[in-house]
Amino acid sequence: MSDSRPIAIDAMGGDHAPHEIVAGAVHAVRERGLSVVLVGSPRVLYEALADHDATKEVPIVRAEEALAMDEGALASLRRPRSSIAVACHLVRRGDAAAVVSAGSTAGIVATGRLRLKGQQGVLRPAIAVPIPTLPNPTVLIDAGANAEVKPEMLVQFAHLGTAYAELAYGIETPRVGLLTIGSEAEKGNKLVKRAHELLQASPGLRFEGNVEGHDLLTGKVDVITTDGFTGNVALKTMEGAVRYAFTELRAAVTDSRLARLGAAMQRSRIRELRRRLDPEAYGGAVLLGLNGTVVIAHGSSRADGISAACKLAADLSSVGIVSRIGDKIATTHRSHRLW
Amino acid sequence: MSDSRPIAIDAMGGDHAPHEIVAGAVHAVRERGLSVVLVGSPRVLYEALADHDATKEVPIVRAEEALAMDEGALASLRRPRSSIAVACHLVRRGDAAAVVSAGSTAGIVATGRLRLKGQQGVLRPAIAVPIPTLPNPTVLIDAGANAEVKPEMLVQFAHLGTAYAELAYGIETPRVGLLTIGSEAEKGNKLVKRAHELLQASPGLRFEGNVEGHDLLTGKVDVITTDGFTGNVALKTMEGAVRYAFTELRAAVTDSRLARLGAAMQRSRIRELRRRLDPEAYGGAVLLGLNGTVVIAHGSSRADGISAACKLAADLSSVGIVSRIGDKIATTHRSHRLW
């Protein structure tokens, strides 16, 4: 199955917008053979494309406004013509297959909910982030869309994450874990204790019980469901700790001449590993549960990260993730009713 | 100031109890010159001490029961003569300076609250964990004692953590951060938004605003206040990520002969770094806010970890952490009343 519609790229969102975003778009077209459209200020984007001799390869859709990186949910209401809003509209109207943005997460989530609307039966859209465990990534959901949730939502996040793990990584009946502070069922706060009961009684889910913070990287489960507050703290903690370990290691191994020699020998292997653990390299987060696919690239993304995010967006839309999630939620609702 | 009373060690708690606990006690006495007492089954402990020829050096206090590692809060009510309960009683009666246990955290917290009681004015005791940033550690509090909290408790945790950072690490007016999902004041769930307001209005605290998951290891603040659910998830995520990064790096550098050579050269530096980031090496977590100091060693602690925990317990009791926290809480209450 393939989708010939382009990926709509929010060219004005991100720490390195618009230049790195444009460079990423050009890379996606030239190196990955994807079809994309850049959304933003035509004058600025035309000039940036001209630097790549790509004015004829990448179309531009006008959006005169942009959400600043520090603008949150409210700003998206005030700016119906922002680049992220226009990108969502293109998907809504069927003119684009999916959205990619490196803008403020809160702004993307709010705009996505407002412009694309949640899928029928979905209580709340949620952010899924693949954590680069091997052989398959573990999908963490919700990584930050919903700071305040109800136990039922944690069950739905598990369904969204399950659909994502199946479609994006080909995992059959993904194992689901609930993120909390101990392996026993009664460990945690009221929210997770109730969610544990609901998850155990949920048809269509392979619930394996509680997982803890250190399980994010062990590959113990394929999907980790959590509220967006805890998930965001955990994800950023993980990224920070990995970055810290690498930095400290580099300092340790470049501290002596002999060690520097050793380091040089290993450089390429370590670079490989770093790349695997780099949140940009694996394409970014996906906002699931909307009537359209929205890929949220890291705010600090450069061209490579944007191009990877476009690839992810194209792949997800070509396997029809939105309709698959729709089916899944519909089935779940039916089983709940029968049950 | 010094305290000649011994440290009461729960000899029956921990994955490697009693042998590694006993070995740790012997190490604390012989290598650190500390005074300790082992609490547990006399027969078992006598035999274990005999292995070290240390039956005359380390006294034993009888406790015929023990909390299993998977026993939680309720079990502590049912077992008034467990080793952790008896250790707490020794402190309560003034016969010991502090408690060290590597048993189940939930069991230690529940027993501590029941046997030692919270200090006057303390809403809830909380677990402080030093994260090994440089030059000073960052104190994460609460790392798991309270899964469900109120905003006022997050303010008190900040006070407890501040007292701890001052006394344990000599940090003057420690900087306090609130763990949430964005740097702006309005980022987070209801709990942290309200806590942010309260923290800003709190006398006697140097509140620097919000921090995020990646700030656990950057040393941006000296104290990070959070609820025990989020704190526990973050701490375990951090430990897991650091462990993962080291394991992967080792795999990466031992993958080729040339790389192995390089690795050998760096081994000692990396060992040093590993040690610094090893939760056991820095002595463990402290349960603050009780009428007595309780150091919670990692469940997987071996002799070294237990010995380090005894040192921490002795240091904290010799600087009078309990009375200092008492003063701090009393002052805070007074200022609140005036205010």
XYZ file of C-alpha atoms in Angstrom:
678
model
C 0.000 0.000 0.000
C 1.354 3.449 -0.752
C 0.192 7.001 -0.460
C 1.179 9.501 -3.116
C 0.158 12.518 -1.102
C 3.050 14.563 0.284
C 4.191 14.901 3.883
C 3.349 18.394 5.159
C 6.371 19.792 6.978
C 5.946 22.631 9.464
C 8.955 24.602 8.233
C 8.778 27.266 10.950
C 8.870 25.014 14.027
C 12.058 23.942 15.791
C 15.218 25.426 17.243
C 16.880 25.405 13.828
C 13.912 26.469 11.706
C 13.668 27.195 8.900
C 17.125 26.357 7.504
C 17.648 22.885 8.941
C 14.018 22.017 8.321
C 14.343 22.984 4.678
C 17.603 21.043 4.397
C 15.825 18.024 5.895
C 12.994 18.366 3.401
C 15.439 18.474 0.509
C 17.209 15.407 1.921
C 13.903 13.544 2.267
C 13.085 14.262 -1.396
C 16.496 13.586 -2.871
C 17.793 10.763 -0.698
C 14.623 9.014 0.371
C 12.463 9.679 -2.677
C 9.661 11.089 -0.546
C 7.097 13.651 -1.584
C 6.954 16.640 0.783
C 5.538 20.146 1.021
C 6.970 22.920 3.174
C 4.519 25.051 5.155
C 5.592 28.531 6.228
C 6.611 31.956 5.002
C 6.969 31.653 1.202
C 9.654 34.296 0.876
C 11.852 32.811 3.576
C 11.348 29.250 2.367
C 11.971 30.105 -1.262
C 15.307 31.621 -0.334
C 16.246 28.655 1.817
C 15.329 26.254 -0.989
C 17.349 28.332 -3.429
C 20.447 27.647 -1.308
C 19.929 23.982 -2.185
C 18.909 24.662 -5.815
C 15.673 22.985 -4.833
C 13.012 25.609 -5.532
C 11.537 23.363 -8.228
C 11.650 20.155 -6.170
C 9.828 21.179 -3.026
C 6.491 23.003 -3.115
C 5.661 25.662 -0.548
C 2.307 26.277 1.133
C 1.848 29.698 2.642
C 1.454 30.234 6.394
C 2.378 33.671 7.586
C 2.415 32.914 11.275
C 4.379 30.508 13.413
C 4.180 29.253 16.973
C 7.271 30.152 18.952
C 9.021 27.289 20.755
C 7.910 28.621 24.128
C 4.293 29.052 23.095
C 1.977 26.470 24.481
C -1.512 25.215 23.982
C -3.338 28.541 24.173
C -1.342 30.129 21.381
C -2.574 27.486 18.969
C -6.123 28.765 19.443
C -5.053 32.296 18.701
C -3.153 31.357 15.552
C -5.352 29.506 13.084
C -2.891 30.386 10.294
C 0.262 29.197 11.998
C 2.497 26.848 10.007
C 1.560 23.876 12.196
C -2.178 24.695 11.898
C -1.945 24.963 8.114
C 0.003 21.680 7.934
C -2.765 19.976 9.928
C -5.353 21.486 7.612
C -3.641 19.989 4.595
C -4.034 16.547 6.173
C -7.604 17.287 7.216
C -8.530 18.243 3.645
C -6.780 15.163 2.286
C -4.073 17.162 0.534
C -1.261 15.737 2.629
C -0.625 12.278 4.077
C 0.863 13.318 7.410
C 2.421 16.198 9.344
C 5.991 16.578 10.553
C 6.897 19.323 13.027
C 9.868 20.080 15.265
C 7.922 22.857 17.003
C 6.829 23.092 20.627
C 5.243 19.812 21.692
C 2.466 21.526 23.620
C 1.683 23.658 20.565
C 1.647 20.651 18.223
C -0.593 18.623 20.519
C -3.064 21.465 21.015
C -3.117 22.343 17.321
C -3.450 18.704 16.294
C -6.388 18.167 18.631
C -8.057 21.340 17.447
C -7.486 20.987 13.686
C -7.447 17.223 13.143
C -9.748 16.203 16.019
C -9.461 12.957 17.930
C -10.523 9.712 16.249
C -13.904 8.395 17.192
C -13.760 6.566 20.516
C -10.339 7.942 21.406
C -10.457 9.621 24.812
C -7.186 11.506 24.333
C -4.500 11.492 21.682
C -1.142 10.471 23.130
C 2.513 10.681 22.180
C 4.282 7.417 21.369
C 8.085 7.387 21.464
C 10.130 4.396 20.367
C 12.933 3.669 22.826
C 15.814 2.067 20.909
C 16.049 -1.283 22.657
C 17.074 -4.339 20.617
C 15.935 -6.292 18.679
C 12.777 -4.147 18.618
C 12.170 -0.729 20.122
C 9.943 -0.394 23.165
C 7.109 2.081 22.589
C 6.617 4.521 25.478
C 3.160 6.091 25.468
C 2.169 8.776 26.623
C 5.421 10.675 26.475
C 3.925 14.065 27.231
C 0.587 14.933 25.630
C -1.559 14.488 28.771
C -0.240 15.603 32.129
C -3.486 14.644 33.850
C -5.167 11.347 32.981
C -7.756 8.848 34.158
C -7.150 5.084 34.495
C -9.264 4.359 31.389
C -6.894 6.502 29.347
C -3.929 4.373 30.361
C -5.789 1.398 28.898
C -6.379 3.280 25.661
C -2.762 4.357 25.489
C -1.910 0.666 25.723
C -4.168 0.024 22.707
C -2.682 2.904 20.727
C 0.826 1.732 21.570
C -0.031 -1.848 20.646
C -1.307 -0.771 17.222
C 1.829 1.299 16.753
C 4.215 -1.506 17.728
C 2.406 -3.903 15.391
C 2.387 -1.552 12.423
C 5.637 0.292 12.784
C 7.791 -2.615 13.951
C 5.881 -5.713 12.888
C 5.685 -7.036 16.447
C 2.938 -9.664 16.788
C 0.747 -9.238 19.877
C 3.093 -6.794 21.592
C 3.639 -7.237 25.314
C 2.307 -4.319 27.358
C 3.677 -3.077 30.689
C 2.329 -0.438 33.065
C 4.978 1.987 34.336
C 4.979 2.197 38.126
C 7.226 1.833 41.172
C 7.226 -1.898 41.886
C 6.406 -5.148 40.188
C 3.547 -6.183 42.497
C 0.017 -5.241 41.391
C -0.571 -3.050 44.429
C 2.512 -0.882 43.856
C 1.944 2.684 42.776
C -0.498 5.520 43.138
C -4.292 5.286 42.846
C -4.152 5.952 39.119
C -1.922 3.024 38.253
C -3.510 0.632 40.731
C -6.873 1.143 39.070
C -5.302 1.039 35.608
C -3.667 -2.280 36.517
C -7.087 -3.799 37.233
C -8.544 -2.410 34.013
C -5.599 -3.600 31.944
C -5.916 -7.105 33.348
C -9.540 -7.179 32.275
C -8.923 -5.711 28.811
C -9.507 -7.937 25.807
C -7.169 -7.456 22.874
C -4.164 -6.571 25.004
C -1.260 -8.743 26.074
C -0.783 -7.200 29.493
C 2.340 -8.439 31.247
C 1.935 -6.431 34.448
C 3.918 -3.632 36.022
C 7.284 -2.407 34.842
C 9.672 0.028 36.511
C 11.935 2.840 35.365
C 14.869 0.559 34.643
C 12.724 -1.490 32.272
C 12.575 1.311 29.709
C 15.745 0.007 28.116
C 15.648 -3.715 28.880
C 13.157 -4.697 26.189
C 11.086 -6.544 28.800
C 7.890 -5.345 27.113
C 7.093 -3.848 23.701
C 4.742 -1.128 24.912
C 4.941 0.844 28.155
C 1.775 2.722 29.074
C 1.962 5.710 31.407
C 0.506 9.158 31.930
C 2.127 12.005 29.995
C 3.662 13.547 33.100
C 5.489 10.437 34.271
C 6.304 9.403 30.703
C 7.829 12.757 29.866
C 9.927 12.847 33.037
C 11.096 9.269 32.405
C 11.954 9.903 28.762
C 13.918 13.067 29.464
C 15.648 11.381 32.398
C 16.677 8.519 30.150
C 17.947 10.802 27.405
C 19.814 12.921 29.940
C 21.392 9.912 31.621
C 22.567 8.379 28.344
C 24.000 11.716 27.225
C 25.683 12.103 30.613
C 27.197 8.625 30.516
C 28.662 9.272 27.064
C 30.040 12.664 28.011
C 31.629 11.331 31.166
C 33.046 8.375 29.316
C 34.536 10.613 26.708
C 36.095 12.723 29.432
C 37.416 9.572 31.093
C 38.958 8.164 27.944
C 40.528 11.369 26.688
C 42.138 12.065 30.007
C 45.417 10.340 29.263
C 47.431 9.920 26.088
C 47.244 6.165 26.214
C 43.515 6.298 26.723
C 43.161 8.721 23.812
C 44.798 6.171 21.575
C 42.325 3.570 22.773
C 39.477 5.970 22.200
C 40.491 6.624 18.630
C 40.278 2.910 17.926
C 36.792 2.689 19.200
C 35.451 5.876 17.790
C 33.445 4.395 14.955
C 31.769 1.766 17.143
C 30.883 4.321 19.750
C 29.575 6.656 17.092
C 27.312 3.847 15.864
C 26.007 3.283 19.379
C 25.523 6.978 20.032
C 23.571 7.239 16.869
C 21.291 4.424 17.874
C 20.610 6.080 21.214
C 20.166 9.523 19.710
C 16.499 10.517 19.880
C 16.811 12.393 16.577
C 18.117 9.460 14.634
C 15.142 7.257 15.266
C 12.733 9.734 13.792
C 10.886 11.213 16.690
C 7.640 10.865 18.499
C 4.212 10.223 16.992
C 0.973 11.770 18.152
C -1.530 8.907 17.957
C -5.327 8.993 18.099
C -5.988 11.892 15.746
C -7.602 11.826 12.305
C -4.190 12.080 10.740
C -0.607 11.166 11.525
C 1.527 13.785 13.249
C 5.228 13.123 13.780
C 6.872 15.321 16.410
C 10.575 15.693 15.715
C 12.931 16.731 18.492
C 12.977 20.534 18.929
C 16.727 20.505 18.331
C 16.433 18.451 15.130
C 18.757 19.200 12.266
C 18.332 18.100 8.652
C 18.959 14.411 9.374
C 16.351 14.310 12.124
C 13.740 16.030 9.949
C 14.411 13.667 7.071
C 14.085 10.640 9.402
C 10.834 12.063 10.755
C 9.490 12.417 7.184
C 10.362 8.797 6.514
C 8.551 7.701 9.658
C 5.515 9.820 8.748
C 5.429 8.367 5.225
C 5.790 4.802 6.484
C 3.058 5.192 9.061
C 0.628 6.747 6.658
C 1.336 4.149 3.987
C 0.456 1.312 6.381
C -2.729 3.175 7.297
C -2.059 3.654 10.970
C -5.037 5.950 11.471
C -7.578 3.482 10.176
C -5.913 0.583 11.983
C -6.163 2.465 15.246
C -9.761 3.288 14.400
C -10.544 -0.416 13.912
C -8.780 -1.314 17.133
C -10.626 1.248 19.211
C -13.944 0.261 17.626
C -13.322 -3.429 18.413
C -12.339 -2.617 21.947
C -15.489 -0.629 22.444
C -17.579 -3.455 21.093
C -15.917 -6.035 23.310
C -16.365 -3.769 26.285
C -20.035 -3.508 25.530
C -20.478 -7.280 25.159
C -18.438 -8.002 28.196
C 30.091 16.768 67.473
C 30.159 13.003 67.658
C 27.830 10.250 68.714
C 29.245 7.199 70.450
C 26.094 5.152 70.062
C 26.279 2.371 67.473
C 24.565 2.163 64.093
C 21.820 -0.482 64.225
C 22.076 -2.646 61.115
C 19.070 -4.664 59.970
C 21.044 -7.834 59.241
C 18.137 -9.740 57.725
C 17.098 -7.251 55.007
C 18.467 -7.286 51.482
C 19.015 -9.636 48.568
C 22.309 -10.794 50.044
C 21.317 -10.934 53.723
C 22.705 -11.935 56.071
C 26.190 -12.738 54.763
C 26.972 -9.568 52.822
C 25.331 -7.461 55.507
C 27.515 -9.035 58.172
C 30.593 -8.602 55.972
C 29.645 -4.939 55.543
C 29.265 -4.502 59.292
C 32.695 -6.013 59.882
C 34.153 -3.713 57.220
C 32.508 -0.670 58.819
C 34.039 -1.564 62.189
C 37.503 -2.516 60.986
C 38.061 -0.132 58.088
C 35.982 2.861 59.094
C 36.278 2.622 62.862
C 32.513 2.786 63.303
C 30.492 1.304 66.126
C 27.684 -0.981 64.898
C 25.233 -3.570 66.168
C 23.675 -6.305 64.032
C 19.966 -6.965 64.476
C 18.597 -10.372 63.509
C 18.704 -14.063 64.284
C 21.526 -14.531 66.842
C 22.457 -18.029 65.738
C 22.730 -17.112 62.070
C 24.582 -13.889 62.767
C 27.005 -15.482 65.207
C 27.976 -18.021 62.581
C 28.373 -15.360 59.922
C 30.524 -13.257 62.254
C 32.618 -16.328 63.089
C 33.532 -16.565 59.397
C 35.212 -13.186 59.829
C 36.626 -13.968 63.304
C 34.538 -11.026 64.406
C 32.200 -12.460 67.049
C 33.865 -10.270 69.682
C 33.882 -7.109 67.585
C 30.243 -6.821 66.579
C 27.398 -7.167 69.087
C 24.139 -8.854 68.099
C 20.634 -7.830 69.104
C 18.012 -10.511 68.793
C 15.126 -10.257 66.316
C 13.616 -13.560 65.357
C 11.533 -12.320 62.456
C 12.398 -10.571 59.215
C 10.462 -8.791 56.489
C 10.854 -10.531 53.167
C 11.965 -8.371 50.233
C 8.547 -8.592 48.648
C 6.673 -7.724 51.820
C 5.274 -4.251 51.888
C 3.818 -1.803 54.313
C 1.191 -4.069 55.861
C 3.656 -6.740 56.906
C 5.450 -4.237 59.093
C 2.315 -3.902 61.232
C 2.106 -7.653 61.641
C 5.760 -8.040 62.620
C 6.651 -5.883 65.620
C 9.713 -8.070 66.257
C 11.140 -7.981 62.746
C 14.809 -7.053 62.435
C 13.945 -3.639 60.955
C 11.381 -2.963 63.710
C 13.865 -3.881 66.440
C 16.542 -1.714 64.802
C 14.119 1.231 64.844
C 13.331 0.537 68.497
C 16.999 0.748 69.406
C 17.063 4.265 67.952
C 13.773 5.168 69.596
C 15.100 4.121 72.994
C 18.326 6.020 72.443
C 20.444 2.868 72.302
C 21.489 3.356 68.692
C 22.340 6.464 66.666
C 20.738 5.449 63.374
C 19.371 2.531 61.361
C 20.792 0.958 58.202
C 18.704 -1.496 56.188
C 18.890 -3.002 52.702
C 15.409 -4.485 53.076
C 12.269 -3.704 51.103
C 11.842 0.062 50.833
C 8.101 -0.114 51.464
C 8.717 -2.210 54.569
C 11.393 0.157 55.891
C 9.242 3.244 55.309
C 6.192 1.724 56.969
C 8.182 0.366 59.911
C 10.062 3.635 60.323
C 6.842 5.654 60.387
C 5.265 3.244 62.848
C 8.207 2.764 65.234
C 10.053 6.076 65.040
C 7.112 8.349 64.210
C 7.338 11.471 62.088
C 8.997 14.568 63.532
C 6.684 17.251 64.810
C 5.372 19.350 61.957
C 6.506 16.903 59.283
C 3.580 15.946 57.069
C 5.278 12.877 55.618
C 8.758 11.422 55.855
C 10.424 11.239 52.451
C 13.346 9.461 50.844
C 16.316 11.593 49.806
C 18.748 10.132 47.289
C 22.000 11.859 46.324
C 22.552 11.797 42.571
C 26.301 11.812 41.910
C 26.649 15.028 39.927
C 29.843 17.059 40.325
C 31.110 18.980 42.225
C 28.233 18.297 44.638
C 25.502 15.667 44.411
C 21.958 16.705 43.621
C 19.491 15.501 46.250
C 16.353 13.930 44.784
C 13.464 13.881 47.275
C 11.016 12.013 47.447
C 12.500 8.976 45.752
C 9.686 6.610 46.674
C 8.185 6.890 50.151
C 4.942 8.628 49.113
C 3.205 7.617 45.918
C 0.349 10.032 46.564
C 1.103 13.534 47.796
C -0.351 17.014 48.198
C 1.297 20.226 46.974
C 2.204 21.248 50.550
C 4.220 18.049 50.880
C 6.351 18.962 47.891
C 7.252 22.180 49.725
C 8.204 20.211 52.829
C 10.254 17.766 50.798
C 12.123 20.823 49.509
C 12.830 21.834 53.105
C 13.949 18.330 54.090
C 16.176 18.137 51.016
C 17.617 21.577 51.712
C 18.553 20.579 55.266
C 20.091 17.391 53.925
C 22.136 19.139 51.221
C 23.400 21.676 53.771
C 24.367 19.102 56.377
C 25.544 16.195 54.292
C 27.342 18.166 51.578
C 27.991 21.540 53.132
C 26.116 23.367 50.395
C 25.134 26.881 51.498
C 21.541 27.843 50.658
C 21.010 24.957 48.232
C 19.146 25.724 45.017
C 15.804 23.914 44.801
C 14.074 22.761 41.610
C 10.613 21.274 41.091
C 10.576 18.212 38.805
C 8.055 18.612 35.995
C 7.734 18.523 32.207
C 8.748 21.987 31.103
C 10.574 25.016 32.406
C 7.635 27.435 32.364
C 5.664 27.802 35.598
C 2.437 26.519 34.036
C 3.975 23.253 32.809
C 2.884 20.065 34.532
C -0.065 18.523 36.289
C -2.261 20.191 38.902
C -0.051 18.959 41.715
C 3.135 20.603 40.479
C 1.429 23.761 39.269
C 0.096 24.385 42.765
C 3.394 23.326 44.335
C 5.180 25.826 42.085
C 3.074 28.660 43.509
C 3.647 27.493 47.082
C 7.376 27.090 46.558
C 7.659 30.598 45.163
C 5.997 31.936 48.301
C 8.050 29.831 50.725
C 10.468 31.615 53.037
C 13.697 29.807 53.791
C 13.954 28.142 50.393
C 16.028 29.134 47.385
C 13.533 28.066 44.755
C 14.944 28.229 41.235
C 11.839 27.069 39.389
C 11.024 23.984 37.366
C 13.501 21.364 36.278
C 13.024 18.463 33.844
C 14.147 14.854 33.695
C 17.427 15.652 31.986
C 18.366 17.999 34.828
C 18.827 15.123 37.284
C 22.434 14.814 36.232
C 23.351 18.339 35.155
C 23.822 19.800 38.629
C 21.519 22.697 37.718
C 20.038 22.605 41.223
C 21.116 21.042 44.514
C 17.723 19.698 45.553
C 14.979 18.330 43.302
C 11.577 18.017 44.930
C 9.022 15.593 43.515
C 6.364 13.113 44.591
C 7.551 9.605 45.440
C 5.952 8.080 42.352
C 7.633 10.349 39.826
C 10.855 10.419 41.821
C 11.073 6.650 41.977
C 10.382 6.237 38.260
C 12.964 8.912 37.426
C 15.619 7.446 39.708
C 15.208 3.909 38.392
C 15.125 5.196 34.820
C 18.368 7.043 35.404
C 20.070 4.054 36.987
C 18.831 1.783 34.216
C 19.970 4.149 31.476
C 23.446 4.565 32.941
C 23.790 0.799 33.342
C 22.553 0.315 29.785
C 24.973 2.857 28.349
C 27.902 1.150 30.073
C 26.844 -2.318 28.994
C 26.365 -1.249 25.398
C 29.649 0.575 25.392
C 31.415 -2.453 26.704
C 29.832 -4.541 23.991
C 30.819 -1.947 21.404
C 34.426 -1.773 22.501
C 34.997 -5.501 22.915
C 33.594 -6.240 19.527
C 36.848 -6.120 17.629
C 40.394 -7.046 18.603
C 41.668 -3.556 18.044
C 38.872 -2.116 20.114
C 39.585 -4.606 22.883
C 43.108 -3.311 23.076
C 41.777 0.202 23.404
C 39.341 -0.924 26.054
C 42.060 -2.467 28.168
C 43.841 0.866 28.237
C 40.833 2.650 29.556
C 39.632 0.075 31.980
C 40.748 1.773 35.168
C 39.282 5.157 34.215
C 36.012 3.611 33.259
C 35.952 1.615 36.468
C 36.398 4.836 38.390
C 33.494 6.442 36.573
C 31.288 3.394 36.955
C 31.964 3.439 40.628
C 30.944 7.046 40.943
C 27.669 6.349 39.156
C 26.997 3.168 41.105
C 24.084 3.747 43.493
C 25.679 1.425 46.060
C 28.938 3.267 46.224
C 27.426 6.540 47.341
C 25.829 5.026 50.392
C 22.157 4.835 49.643
C 19.009 6.720 50.329
C 17.971 8.414 53.562
C 14.505 8.479 55.015
C 14.106 12.015 56.360
C 11.495 13.472 58.695
C 11.438 10.736 61.349
C 12.626 10.911 64.953
C 15.765 9.076 63.953
C 17.973 8.623 60.919
C 17.223 5.668 58.648
C 19.564 4.893 55.765
C 18.076 2.657 53.071
C 20.815 0.761 51.264
C 20.154 -0.686 47.808
C 18.409 -4.063 48.032
C 21.248 -5.603 46.044
C 23.918 -4.136 48.328
C 27.010 -6.147 49.076
C 29.489 -5.556 51.892
C 30.890 -2.340 50.386
C 27.451 -0.821 50.000
C 26.471 -1.669 53.565
C 29.688 -0.243 54.922
C 29.170 2.983 52.926
C 25.601 3.186 54.237
C 26.887 2.844 57.830
C 29.329 5.681 57.219
C 26.543 7.868 55.858
C 24.312 7.003 58.838
C 27.078 7.804 61.301
C 27.917 11.100 59.599
C 24.301 12.215 59.487
C 23.651 11.395 63.097
C 26.864 13.051 64.236
C 25.861 16.344 62.570
C 22.457 16.055 64.235
C 20.332 15.930 61.119
C 17.159 15.099 63.012
C 17.294 18.132 65.266
C 18.377 20.376 62.377
C 15.359 19.276 60.367
C 13.214 19.809 63.459
C 14.479 23.406 63.746
C 13.924 24.024 60.070
C 10.371 22.745 60.074
C 9.594 24.710 63.262
C 10.955 27.924 61.690
C 9.000 27.331 58.520
C 5.836 26.860 60.484
C 6.432 30.046 62.399
C 7.112 32.071 59.264
C 4.013 30.620 57.668
C 1.977 31.749 60.623
C 3.413 35.270 60.560
C 3.050 35.537 56.870
